[in-house]
PDB file of N, CA and C in Angstrom:
ATOM      1  N   ASN T   1      -3.450 -10.841  10.606  1.00 80.00           N
ATOM      2  CA  ASN T   1      -2.528 -10.158  11.570  1.00 80.00           C
ATOM      3  C   ASN T   1      -1.136 -10.334  11.087  1.00 80.00           C
ATOM      4  N   VAL T   2      -0.279  -9.245  11.363  1.00 82.00           N
ATOM      5  CA  VAL T   2       1.080  -9.326  11.056  1.00 82.00           C
ATOM      6  C   VAL T   2       1.832  -8.935  12.211  1.00 82.00           C
ATOM      7  N   SER T   3       2.977  -9.641  12.407  1.00 88.00           N
ATOM      8  CA  SER T   3       3.830  -9.328  13.546  1.00 88.00           C
ATOM      9  C   SER T   3       5.264  -8.996  13.050  1.00 88.00           C
ATOM     10  N   VAL T   4       5.745  -7.741  13.215  1.00 88.00           N
ATOM     11  CA  VAL T   4       7.083  -7.330  12.735  1.00 88.00           C
ATOM     12  C   VAL T   4       7.820  -6.927  13.934  1.00 88.00           C
ATOM     13  N   PRO T   5       8.961  -7.603  14.339  1.00 88.00           N
ATOM     14  CA  PRO T   5       9.767  -7.145  15.421  1.00 88.00           C
ATOM     15  C   PRO T   5      10.302  -5.751  15.211  1.00 88.00           C
ATOM     16  N   TYR T   6      10.352  -4.921  16.290  1.00 84.00           N
ATOM     17  CA  TYR T   6      10.684  -3.504  16.152  1.00 84.00           C
ATOM     18  C   TYR T   6      12.052  -3.294  15.526  1.00 84.00           C
ATOM     19  N   TYR T   7      13.092  -4.198  15.788  1.00 90.00           N
ATOM     20  CA  TYR T   7      14.326  -4.081  15.326  1.00 90.00           C
ATOM     21  C   TYR T   7      14.489  -4.440  13.837  1.00 90.00           C
ATOM     22  N   GLN T   8      13.483  -5.017  13.227  1.00 94.00           N
ATOM     23  CA  GLN T   8      13.463  -5.277  11.846  1.00 94.00           C
ATOM     24  C   GLN T   8      12.629  -4.196  11.073  1.00 94.00           C
ATOM     25  N   THR T   9      12.165  -3.231  11.725  1.00 94.00           N
ATOM     26  CA  THR T   9      11.410  -2.106  11.036  1.00 94.00           C
ATOM     27  C   THR T   9      12.303  -0.960  10.584  1.00 94.00           C
ATOM     28  N   LYS T  10      12.336  -0.790   9.369  1.00 95.00           N
ATOM     29  CA  LYS T  10      13.116   0.349   8.783  1.00 95.00           C
ATOM     30  C   LYS T  10      12.463   1.719   8.890  1.00 95.00           C
ATOM     31  N   SER T  11      11.118   1.802   8.476  1.00 96.00           N
ATOM     32  CA  SER T  11      10.412   2.967   8.584  1.00 96.00           C
ATOM     33  C   SER T  11       8.976   2.796   8.664  1.00 96.00           C
ATOM     34  N   ILE T  12       8.229   3.758   9.283  1.00 97.00           N
ATOM     35  CA  ILE T  12       6.783   3.717   9.472  1.00 97.00           C
ATOM     36  C   ILE T  12       6.301   5.117   8.921  1.00 97.00           C
ATOM     37  N   LYS T  13       5.451   5.113   7.928  1.00 98.00           N
ATOM     38  CA  LYS T  13       5.023   6.335   7.320  1.00 98.00           C
ATOM     39  C   LYS T  13       3.462   6.242   6.999  1.00 98.00           C
ATOM     40  N   VAL T  14       2.922   7.396   6.756  1.00 98.00           N
ATOM     41  CA  VAL T  14       1.533   7.479   6.186  1.00 98.00           C
ATOM     42  C   VAL T  14       1.734   7.983   4.768  1.00 98.00           C
ATOM     43  N   ARG T  15       1.242   7.227   3.761  1.00 98.00           N
ATOM     44  CA  ARG T  15       1.479   7.541   2.369  1.00 98.00           C
ATOM     45  C   ARG T  15       0.152   7.405   1.657  1.00 98.00           C
ATOM     46  N   ASP T  16       0.136   8.135   0.567  1.00 97.00           N
ATOM     47  CA  ASP T  16      -1.064   8.067  -0.306  1.00 97.00           C
ATOM     48  C   ASP T  16      -0.873   6.884  -1.249  1.00 97.00           C
ATOM     49  N   SER T  17      -2.009   6.146  -1.387  1.00 94.00           N
ATOM     50  CA  SER T  17      -1.963   5.009  -2.259  1.00 94.00           C
ATOM     51  C   SER T  17      -3.181   5.085  -3.206  1.00 94.00           C
ATOM     52  N   LYS T  18      -3.313   4.135  -4.085  1.00 93.00           N
ATOM     53  CA  LYS T  18      -4.413   4.201  -5.053  1.00 93.00           C
ATOM     54  C   LYS T  18      -5.763   3.970  -4.286  1.00 93.00           C
ATOM     55  N   PHE T  19      -5.706   3.483  -3.023  1.00 92.00           N
ATOM     56  CA  PHE T  19      -6.879   3.275  -2.236  1.00 92.00           C
ATOM     57  C   PHE T  19      -7.122   4.354  -1.206  1.00 92.00           C
ATOM     58  N   GLY T  20      -6.282   5.463  -1.213  1.00 95.00           N
ATOM     59  CA  GLY T  20      -6.390   6.511  -0.244  1.00 95.00           C
ATOM     60  C   GLY T  20      -5.113   6.401   0.709  1.00 95.00           C
ATOM     61  N   LEU T  21      -5.167   7.075   1.859  1.00 98.00           N
ATOM     62  CA  LEU T  21      -4.138   7.118   2.775  1.00 98.00           C
ATOM     63  C   LEU T  21      -3.901   5.680   3.387  1.00 98.00           C
ATOM     64  N   ALA T  22      -2.658   5.280   3.600  1.00 98.00           N
ATOM     65  CA  ALA T  22      -2.285   4.043   4.144  1.00 98.00           C
ATOM     66  C   ALA T  22      -1.133   4.142   5.119  1.00 98.00           C
ATOM     67  N   LEU T  23      -1.170   3.350   6.205  1.00 98.00           N
ATOM     68  CA  LEU T  23      -0.043   3.235   7.045  1.00 98.00           C
ATOM     69  C   LEU T  23       0.944   2.197   6.423  1.00 98.00           C
ATOM     70  N   VAL T  24       2.147   2.655   6.227  1.00 97.00           N
ATOM     71  CA  VAL T  24       3.164   1.907   5.506  1.00 97.00           C
ATOM     72  C   VAL T  24       4.315   1.464   6.423  1.00 97.00           C
ATOM     73  N   ILE T  25       4.533   0.246   6.572  1.00 96.00           N
ATOM     74  CA  ILE T  25       5.676  -0.206   7.385  1.00 96.00           C
ATOM     75  C   ILE T  25       6.663  -0.884   6.434  1.00 96.00           C
ATOM     76  N   GLU T  26       7.950  -0.433   6.430  1.00 97.00           N
ATOM     77  CA  GLU T  26       9.016  -1.012   5.632  1.00 97.00           C
ATOM     78  C   GLU T  26       9.944  -1.706   6.562  1.00 97.00           C
ATOM     79  N   THR T  27      10.311  -2.921   6.171  1.00 96.00           N
ATOM     80  CA  THR T  27      11.214  -3.785   7.001  1.00 96.00           C
ATOM     81  C   THR T  27      12.656  -3.620   6.381  1.00 96.00           C
ATOM     82  N   THR T  28      13.602  -4.053   7.171  1.00 96.00           N
ATOM     83  CA  THR T  28      14.975  -4.021   6.846  1.00 96.00           C
ATOM     84  C   THR T  28      15.260  -5.087   5.773  1.00 96.00           C
ATOM     85  N   PRO T  29      16.333  -4.873   4.985  1.00 96.00           N
ATOM     86  CA  PRO T  29      16.767  -5.932   4.022  1.00 96.00           C
ATOM     87  C   PRO T  29      16.960  -7.284   4.697  1.00 96.00           C
ATOM     88  N   TYR T  30      17.464  -7.280   5.879  1.00 94.00           N
ATOM     89  CA  TYR T  30      17.811  -8.543   6.597  1.00 94.00           C
ATOM     90  C   TYR T  30      16.493  -9.335   6.814  1.00 94.00           C
ATOM     91  N   SER T  31      15.347  -8.657   6.923  1.00 93.00           N
ATOM     92  CA  SER T  31      14.047  -9.357   7.196  1.00 93.00           C
ATOM     93  C   SER T  31      13.210  -9.446   6.001  1.00 93.00           C
ATOM     94  N   GLY T  32      13.812  -9.273   4.773  1.00 94.00           N
ATOM     95  CA  GLY T  32      13.044  -9.411   3.589  1.00 94.00           C
ATOM     96  C   GLY T  32      12.714  -8.203   2.781  1.00 94.00           C
ATOM     97  N   ASN T  33      13.017  -7.000   3.364  1.00 96.00           N
ATOM     98  CA  ASN T  33      12.764  -5.793   2.626  1.00 96.00           C
ATOM     99  C   ASN T  33      11.256  -5.582   2.267  1.00 96.00           C
ATOM    100  N   TYR T  34      10.358  -5.956   3.047  1.00 95.00           N
ATOM    101  CA  TYR T  34       8.904  -5.862   2.825  1.00 95.00           C
ATOM    102  C   TYR T  34       8.409  -4.517   2.967  1.00 95.00           C
ATOM    103  N   LEU T  35       7.387  -4.242   2.154  1.00 95.00           N
ATOM    104  CA  LEU T  35       6.700  -2.989   2.227  1.00 95.00           C
ATOM    105  C   LEU T  35       5.182  -3.327   2.527  1.00 95.00           C
ATOM    106  N   LEU T  36       4.757  -3.129   3.755  1.00 95.00           N
ATOM    107  CA  LEU T  36       3.408  -3.587   4.173  1.00 95.00           C
ATOM    108  C   LEU T  36       2.463  -2.309   4.270  1.00 95.00           C
ATOM    109  N   GLY T  37       1.334  -2.344   3.564  1.00 95.00           N
ATOM    110  CA  GLY T  37       0.378  -1.210   3.705  1.00 95.00           C
ATOM    111  C   GLY T  37      -0.864  -1.627   4.351  1.00 95.00           C
ATOM    112  N   PHE T  38      -1.395  -0.762   5.251  1.00 96.00           N
ATOM    113  CA  PHE T  38      -2.560  -0.981   5.962  1.00 96.00           C
ATOM    114  C   PHE T  38      -3.514   0.266   5.856  1.00 96.00           C
ATOM    115  N   GLN T  39      -4.768  -0.147   5.588  1.00 96.00           N
ATOM    116  CA  GLN T  39      -5.782   1.018   5.489  1.00 96.00           C
ATOM    117  C   GLN T  39      -6.490   1.042   6.911  1.00 96.00           C
ATOM    118  N   LEU T  40      -6.703   2.225   7.415  1.00 96.00           N
ATOM    119  CA  LEU T  40      -7.460   2.436   8.627  1.00 96.00           C
ATOM    120  C   LEU T  40      -8.477   3.537   8.413  1.00 96.00           C
ATOM    121  N   ALA T  41      -9.677   3.409   8.856  1.00 96.00           N
ATOM    122  CA  ALA T  41     -10.600   4.425   8.700  1.00 96.00           C
ATOM    123  C   ALA T  41     -11.248   4.637  10.075  1.00 96.00           C
ATOM    124  N   PRO T  42     -11.567   5.924  10.353  1.00 97.00           N
ATOM    125  CA  PRO T  42     -11.339   7.099   9.611  1.00 97.00           C
ATOM    126  C   PRO T  42      -9.943   7.593   9.649  1.00 97.00           C
ATOM    127  N   GLU T  43      -9.657   8.614   8.889  1.00 96.00           N
ATOM    128  CA  GLU T  43      -8.265   9.124   8.820  1.00 96.00           C
ATOM    129  C   GLU T  43      -7.672   9.611  10.257  1.00 96.00           C
ATOM    130  N   GLU T  44      -8.519  10.030  11.085  1.00 98.00           N
ATOM    131  CA  GLU T  44      -8.094  10.371  12.483  1.00 98.00           C
ATOM    132  C   GLU T  44      -7.501   9.150  13.175  1.00 98.00           C
ATOM    133  N   LYS T  45      -8.054   7.991  13.001  1.00 98.00           N
ATOM    134  CA  LYS T  45      -7.619   6.740  13.539  1.00 98.00           C
ATOM    135  C   LYS T  45      -6.260   6.331  13.021  1.00 98.00           C
ATOM    136  N   LEU T  46      -6.115   6.541  11.659  1.00 98.00           N
ATOM    137  CA  LEU T  46      -4.898   6.188  10.990  1.00 98.00           C
ATOM    138  C   LEU T  46      -3.803   7.083  11.647  1.00 98.00           C
ATOM    139  N   ARG T  47      -3.949   8.286  11.728  1.00 98.00           N
ATOM    140  CA  ARG T  47      -2.994   9.256  12.251  1.00 98.00           C
ATOM    141  C   ARG T  47      -2.642   8.853  13.744  1.00 98.00           C
ATOM    142  N   GLU T  48      -3.704   8.459  14.473  1.00 98.00           N
ATOM    143  CA  GLU T  48      -3.514   8.134  15.919  1.00 98.00           C
ATOM    144  C   GLU T  48      -2.656   6.852  16.030  1.00 98.00           C
ATOM    145  N   VAL T  49      -2.949   5.872  15.156  1.00 97.00           N
ATOM    146  CA  VAL T  49      -2.229   4.595  15.192  1.00 97.00           C
ATOM    147  C   VAL T  49      -0.787   4.873  14.771  1.00 97.00           C
ATOM    148  N   HIS T  50      -0.568   5.681  13.780  1.00 98.00           N
ATOM    149  CA  HIS T  50       0.823   6.053  13.237  1.00 98.00           C
ATOM    150  C   HIS T  50       1.621   6.689  14.354  1.00 98.00           C
ATOM    151  N   LYS T  51       1.030   7.673  15.080  1.00 98.00           N
ATOM    152  CA  LYS T  51       1.702   8.298  16.113  1.00 98.00           C
ATOM    153  C   LYS T  51       2.055   7.330  17.242  1.00 98.00           C
ATOM    154  N   GLU T  52       1.106   6.438  17.657  1.00 96.00           N
ATOM    155  CA  GLU T  52       1.372   5.447  18.678  1.00 96.00           C
ATOM    156  C   GLU T  52       2.508   4.519  18.306  1.00 96.00           C
ATOM    157  N   ILE T  53       2.517   4.072  17.021  1.00 94.00           N
ATOM    158  CA  ILE T  53       3.571   3.143  16.638  1.00 94.00           C
ATOM    159  C   ILE T  53       4.975   3.848  16.651  1.00 94.00           C
ATOM    160  N   LEU T  54       4.966   5.066  16.174  1.00 95.00           N
ATOM    161  CA  LEU T  54       6.291   5.821  16.211  1.00 95.00           C
ATOM    162  C   LEU T  54       6.694   5.985  17.590  1.00 95.00           C
ATOM    163  N   THR T  55       5.878   6.272  18.517  1.00 94.00           N
ATOM    164  CA  THR T  55       6.307   6.413  19.964  1.00 94.00           C
ATOM    165  C   THR T  55       6.823   5.110  20.503  1.00 94.00           C
ATOM    166  N   LEU T  56       6.211   3.997  20.148  1.00 90.00           N
ATOM    167  CA  LEU T  56       6.691   2.698  20.636  1.00 90.00           C
ATOM    168  C   LEU T  56       8.019   2.300  19.988  1.00 90.00           C
ATOM    169  N   HIS T  57       8.171   2.693  18.745  1.00 85.00           N
ATOM    170  CA  HIS T  57       9.320   2.317  17.961  1.00 85.00           C
ATOM    171  C   HIS T  57      10.626   3.037  18.375  1.00 85.00           C
ATOM    172  N   LYS T  58      10.537   4.141  19.039  1.00 80.00           N
ATOM    173  CA  LYS T  58      11.711   4.927  19.411  1.00 80.00           C
ATOM    174  C   LYS T  58      12.479   4.200  20.556  1.00 80.00           C
TER     175      LYS T  58
END
């Protein structure tokens, strides 16, 4: 499990990786400038989670 406070989140994207599509969360330089990638299957679930996180992040 990973917990990233919303104010430390720089971007949330769906990107292609060598393992297929991944949900990618980038943190701010203040919080370590991490790039976290998560796989979710099926792709519909990945898109659904991405949309929900974007809604909560606004």
